[in-house]
Amino acid sequence: MATRQLLTEEGYINTENKRLGENFVDLYKPNSSGGIDYVEVDEMLKSGIPRADVRAKLKKELAHLDKNDTLLFVDKVDLSKRILYRFGEDPSVIDTRTCLSTPQSR
C-alpha cells in the first residue's frame, strides 16, 4: 500500500475500479499524448520480472492498450524497480523484459 501511495505523489490515481480489458488496474493517469498510463503494483522476482500469475494478467492487459497508452509494472517493495510496456508490443515481452532492461523515457 505504501508504494501505491507514493505513486499518487507522481500524479497517478489510486483505484481498484479502472478497467483495462477484463481486469482492474491499481493506478492510472491521463498522459500528455492523449492516452492513459496504467500501473500494476506487485511482487517482482529476483530475476527482475513479475511473478507468473502477474505476467499472465499483464499479457491480457497489454492486448487492450490503445495507441497512446502505456502499462507500467512497479515492484511493491522497491518503487525504483519498474518495467514499462507500450501499445503494440508483443505480449511475450512480458516474459523477458526486466526492470534492468526497461526503457524509462517516453
XYZ file of N, CA and C in Angstrom:
318
model
N 0.812 -1.185 0.000
C 0.000 0.000 0.000
C 0.861 1.255 0.000
N 2.016 1.219 0.644
C 2.895 2.387 0.691
C 3.379 2.759 -0.704
N 3.677 1.771 -1.515
C 4.140 2.035 -2.884
C 3.049 2.729 -3.676
N 1.843 2.271 -3.557
C 0.728 2.896 -4.270
C 0.547 4.338 -3.817
N 0.698 4.588 -2.531
C 0.575 5.953 -2.018
C 1.672 6.839 -2.608
N 2.882 6.335 -2.682
C 3.981 7.112 -3.272
C 3.719 7.404 -4.746
N 3.104 6.467 -5.457
C 2.797 6.688 -6.867
C 1.731 7.771 -7.058
N 0.859 7.961 -6.067
C -0.115 9.054 -6.174
C 0.602 10.401 -6.151
N 1.755 10.451 -5.510
C 2.547 11.682 -5.491
C 3.147 11.984 -6.863
N 3.157 10.983 -7.750
C 3.609 11.166 -9.130
C 2.422 11.489 -10.046
N 1.250 11.661 -9.456
C 0.077 12.044 -10.233
C -0.853 10.911 -10.605
N -0.526 9.692 -10.201
C -1.404 8.556 -10.513
C -2.619 8.552 -9.593
N -3.723 8.044 -10.115
C -4.966 7.919 -9.355
C -5.038 6.492 -8.829
N -5.077 6.358 -7.504
C -5.115 5.059 -6.841
C -6.544 4.536 -6.906
N -6.733 3.415 -7.585
C -8.086 2.904 -7.817
C -8.071 1.382 -7.850
N -9.198 0.828 -7.714
C -9.383 -0.613 -7.929
C -10.553 -0.823 -8.879
N -11.028 0.266 -9.502
C -12.210 0.130 -10.350
C -11.990 0.634 -11.771
N -10.756 0.867 -12.172
C -10.446 1.269 -13.549
C -10.104 0.006 -14.332
N -10.884 -0.258 -15.367
C -10.685 -1.475 -16.162
C -9.689 -1.266 -17.294
N -8.957 -2.319 -17.559
C -8.125 -2.435 -18.757
C -8.450 -3.813 -19.302
N -9.329 -3.849 -20.290
C -9.863 -5.126 -20.743
C -10.783 -5.671 -19.662
N -10.599 -6.930 -19.296
C -11.431 -7.559 -18.267
C -10.884 -7.357 -16.860
N -9.677 -6.835 -16.759
C -9.018 -6.699 -15.462
C -9.114 -5.280 -14.919
N -8.895 -5.164 -13.626
C -8.812 -3.867 -12.970
C -7.350 -3.556 -12.683
N -6.943 -2.316 -12.912
C -5.570 -1.896 -12.636
C -5.515 -1.232 -11.264
N -4.295 -1.091 -10.740
C -4.106 -0.485 -9.427
C -4.175 1.040 -9.480
N -3.526 1.623 -10.481
C -3.489 3.075 -10.623
C -3.508 3.438 -12.101
N -3.798 4.712 -12.372
C -3.758 5.202 -13.751
C -3.685 6.721 -13.732
N -3.312 7.291 -14.866
C -3.399 8.741 -15.056
C -3.402 9.031 -16.547
N -4.105 10.086 -16.946
C -4.033 10.510 -18.345
C -2.612 10.983 -18.641
N -2.142 10.759 -19.876
C -0.795 11.218 -20.221
C -0.851 12.349 -21.241
N 0.284 12.967 -21.493
C 0.354 14.134 -22.375
C 0.132 13.790 -23.845
N 0.121 12.499 -24.190
C -0.101 12.064 -25.569
C -1.575 11.799 -25.858
N -2.429 12.013 -24.857
C -3.852 11.779 -25.044
C -4.285 10.376 -24.680
N -3.390 9.588 -24.129
C -3.712 8.220 -23.712
C -3.768 8.118 -22.202
N -3.674 6.899 -21.733
C -3.695 6.626 -20.297
C -2.485 5.794 -19.932
N -1.847 6.163 -18.830
C -0.752 5.376 -18.263
C -1.338 4.535 -17.132
N -1.354 3.210 -17.331
C -1.884 2.278 -16.344
C -0.735 1.724 -15.514
N -1.016 1.384 -14.258
C 0.020 0.861 -13.361
C -0.499 -0.364 -12.620
N 0.349 -1.371 -12.553
C 0.129 -2.529 -11.691
C 1.283 -2.591 -10.695
N 0.971 -2.804 -9.431
C 1.971 -2.904 -8.373
C 1.882 -4.304 -7.787
N 3.009 -4.997 -7.778
C 3.032 -6.351 -7.213
C 4.479 -6.758 -6.982
N 4.656 -8.003 -6.594
C 5.987 -8.527 -6.288
C 6.808 -8.760 -7.559
N 8.046 -8.312 -7.516
C 8.990 -8.581 -8.595
C 9.955 -9.677 -8.123
N 10.218 -10.618 -8.988
C 11.140 -11.698 -8.658
C 12.583 -11.195 -8.678
N 13.487 -11.955 -8.092
C 14.910 -11.578 -8.097
C 15.459 -11.435 -9.508
N 14.864 -12.146 -10.457
C 15.300 -12.076 -11.857
C 14.890 -10.766 -12.524
N 14.056 -9.953 -11.842
C 13.657 -8.662 -12.380
C 12.382 -8.676 -13.198
N 11.627 -9.776 -13.137
C 10.342 -9.859 -13.841
C 9.226 -10.081 -12.820
N 7.982 -9.807 -13.205
C 6.855 -10.071 -12.299
C 6.643 -11.576 -12.093
N 5.929 -11.916 -11.013
C 5.557 -13.315 -10.769
C 4.748 -13.843 -11.943
N 4.679 -15.163 -12.103
C 3.999 -15.792 -13.239
C 2.530 -15.396 -13.346
N 1.789 -15.390 -12.235
C 0.371 -15.034 -12.300
C 0.182 -13.572 -12.698
N 1.078 -12.718 -12.265
C 1.004 -11.304 -12.638
C 1.371 -11.127 -14.113
N 2.352 -11.888 -14.597
C 2.709 -11.818 -16.022
C 1.515 -12.199 -16.889
N 0.759 -13.208 -16.472
C -0.435 -13.612 -17.232
C -1.447 -12.466 -17.279
N -1.631 -11.782 -16.163
C -2.553 -10.642 -16.114
C -2.049 -9.508 -17.000
N -0.757 -9.211 -16.927
C -0.172 -8.136 -17.732
C -0.321 -8.411 -19.230
N -0.166 -9.653 -19.623
C -0.322 -10.010 -21.044
C -1.739 -9.702 -21.521
N -2.729 -10.036 -20.710
C -4.121 -9.739 -21.074
C -4.329 -8.233 -21.168
N -3.765 -7.491 -20.235
C -3.927 -6.040 -20.221
C -3.206 -5.381 -21.393
N -2.024 -5.862 -21.722
C -1.246 -5.299 -22.830
C -2.048 -5.332 -24.128
N -2.814 -6.371 -24.315
C -3.610 -6.517 -25.537
C -4.710 -5.461 -25.650
N -5.042 -4.806 -24.555
C -6.119 -3.814 -24.551
C -5.626 -2.368 -24.540
N -4.313 -2.170 -24.616
C -3.814 -0.797 -24.666
C -4.197 -0.142 -25.983
N -4.504 1.133 -25.921
C -4.732 1.924 -27.125
C -3.419 2.596 -27.523
N -3.432 3.239 -28.681
C -2.212 3.767 -29.300
C -1.315 4.581 -28.370
N -1.849 5.441 -27.563
C -1.027 6.312 -26.722
C -0.980 5.884 -25.257
N -1.409 4.658 -24.983
C -1.408 4.139 -23.621
C -0.092 3.440 -23.289
N 0.204 3.373 -21.993
C 1.320 2.575 -21.502
C 0.831 1.738 -20.322
N 1.588 0.702 -20.017
C 1.317 -0.152 -18.867
C 2.621 -0.272 -18.098
N 2.614 0.167 -16.854
C 3.810 0.172 -16.024
C 3.645 -0.834 -14.900
N 4.643 -1.704 -14.750
C 4.666 -2.620 -13.614
C 5.689 -2.080 -12.619
N 5.284 -1.969 -11.358
C 6.156 -1.439 -10.309
C 6.262 -2.465 -9.187
N 7.490 -2.721 -8.749
C 7.721 -3.630 -7.632
C 7.123 -3.038 -6.357
N 6.396 -3.846 -5.604
C 5.725 -3.342 -4.411
C 6.683 -3.012 -3.267
N 7.906 -3.529 -3.338
C 8.884 -3.276 -2.278
C 9.840 -2.134 -2.633
N 10.199 -2.019 -3.911
C 11.172 -1.027 -4.360
C 10.588 -0.214 -5.512
N 10.130 0.974 -5.217
C 9.480 1.853 -6.190
C 10.348 2.134 -7.412
N 11.659 2.033 -7.266
C 12.554 2.318 -8.395
C 12.594 1.186 -9.422
N 12.121 0.002 -9.055
C 12.107 -1.135 -9.974
C 10.812 -1.112 -10.777
N 10.944 -0.718 -12.055
C 9.796 -0.531 -12.923
C 10.041 -1.173 -14.281
N 8.956 -1.643 -14.883
C 9.012 -2.184 -16.244
C 7.887 -1.520 -17.026
N 8.239 -0.901 -18.147
C 7.268 -0.190 -18.961
C 6.947 -0.979 -20.224
N 5.657 -1.139 -20.496
C 5.173 -1.803 -21.698
C 4.367 -0.782 -22.496
N 4.445 -0.874 -23.826
C 3.757 0.086 -24.687
C 2.804 -0.606 -25.653
N 1.850 0.160 -26.139
C 0.911 -0.292 -27.153
C 1.671 -0.926 -28.320
N 1.160 -2.040 -28.811
C 1.733 -2.684 -29.984
C 2.845 -3.673 -29.695
N 3.316 -3.732 -28.449
C 4.373 -4.693 -28.138
C 3.790 -6.100 -28.065
N 4.603 -7.060 -28.490
C 4.201 -8.461 -28.420
C 4.103 -8.867 -26.943
N 3.036 -9.550 -26.549
C 2.882 -9.963 -25.148
C 4.046 -10.784 -24.603
N 4.791 -11.448 -25.471
C 5.929 -12.254 -24.993
C 7.001 -11.405 -24.314
N 7.001 -10.093 -24.581
C 7.980 -9.208 -23.957
C 7.824 -9.230 -22.432
N 6.638 -9.539 -21.953
C 6.377 -9.568 -20.512
C 7.155 -10.690 -19.827
N 7.475 -11.743 -20.571
C 8.247 -12.848 -20.001
C 9.746 -12.586 -20.017
N 10.189 -11.572 -20.764
C 11.630 -11.372 -20.929
C 12.156 -10.022 -20.449
N 11.349 -8.980 -20.513
C 11.831 -7.655 -20.119
C 11.954 -7.598 -18.602
N 13.087 -7.126 -18.144
C 13.318 -6.991 -16.706
C 13.395 -5.516 -16.326
N 13.381 -5.262 -15.043
C 13.477 -3.877 -14.588
C 14.820 -3.274 -14.976
N 15.809 -4.104 -15.227
C 17.131 -3.620 -15.606
C 17.215 -3.267 -17.087
N 16.275 -3.784 -17.892
C 16.310 -3.542 -19.331
C 15.164 -2.659 -19.808
N 14.498 -1.991 -18.874
C 13.309 -1.205 -19.187
C 13.679 0.158 -19.767
N 13.101 0.507 -20.909
C 13.272 1.874 -21.386
C 12.420 2.798 -20.520
N 13.033 3.745 -19.845
C 12.303 4.599 -18.899
C 11.742 5.860 -19.528
N 12.292 6.305 -20.635
C 11.816 7.567 -21.214
C 10.729 7.312 -22.241
N 9.977 8.340 -22.511
C 8.903 8.276 -23.498
C 9.267 9.064 -24.703
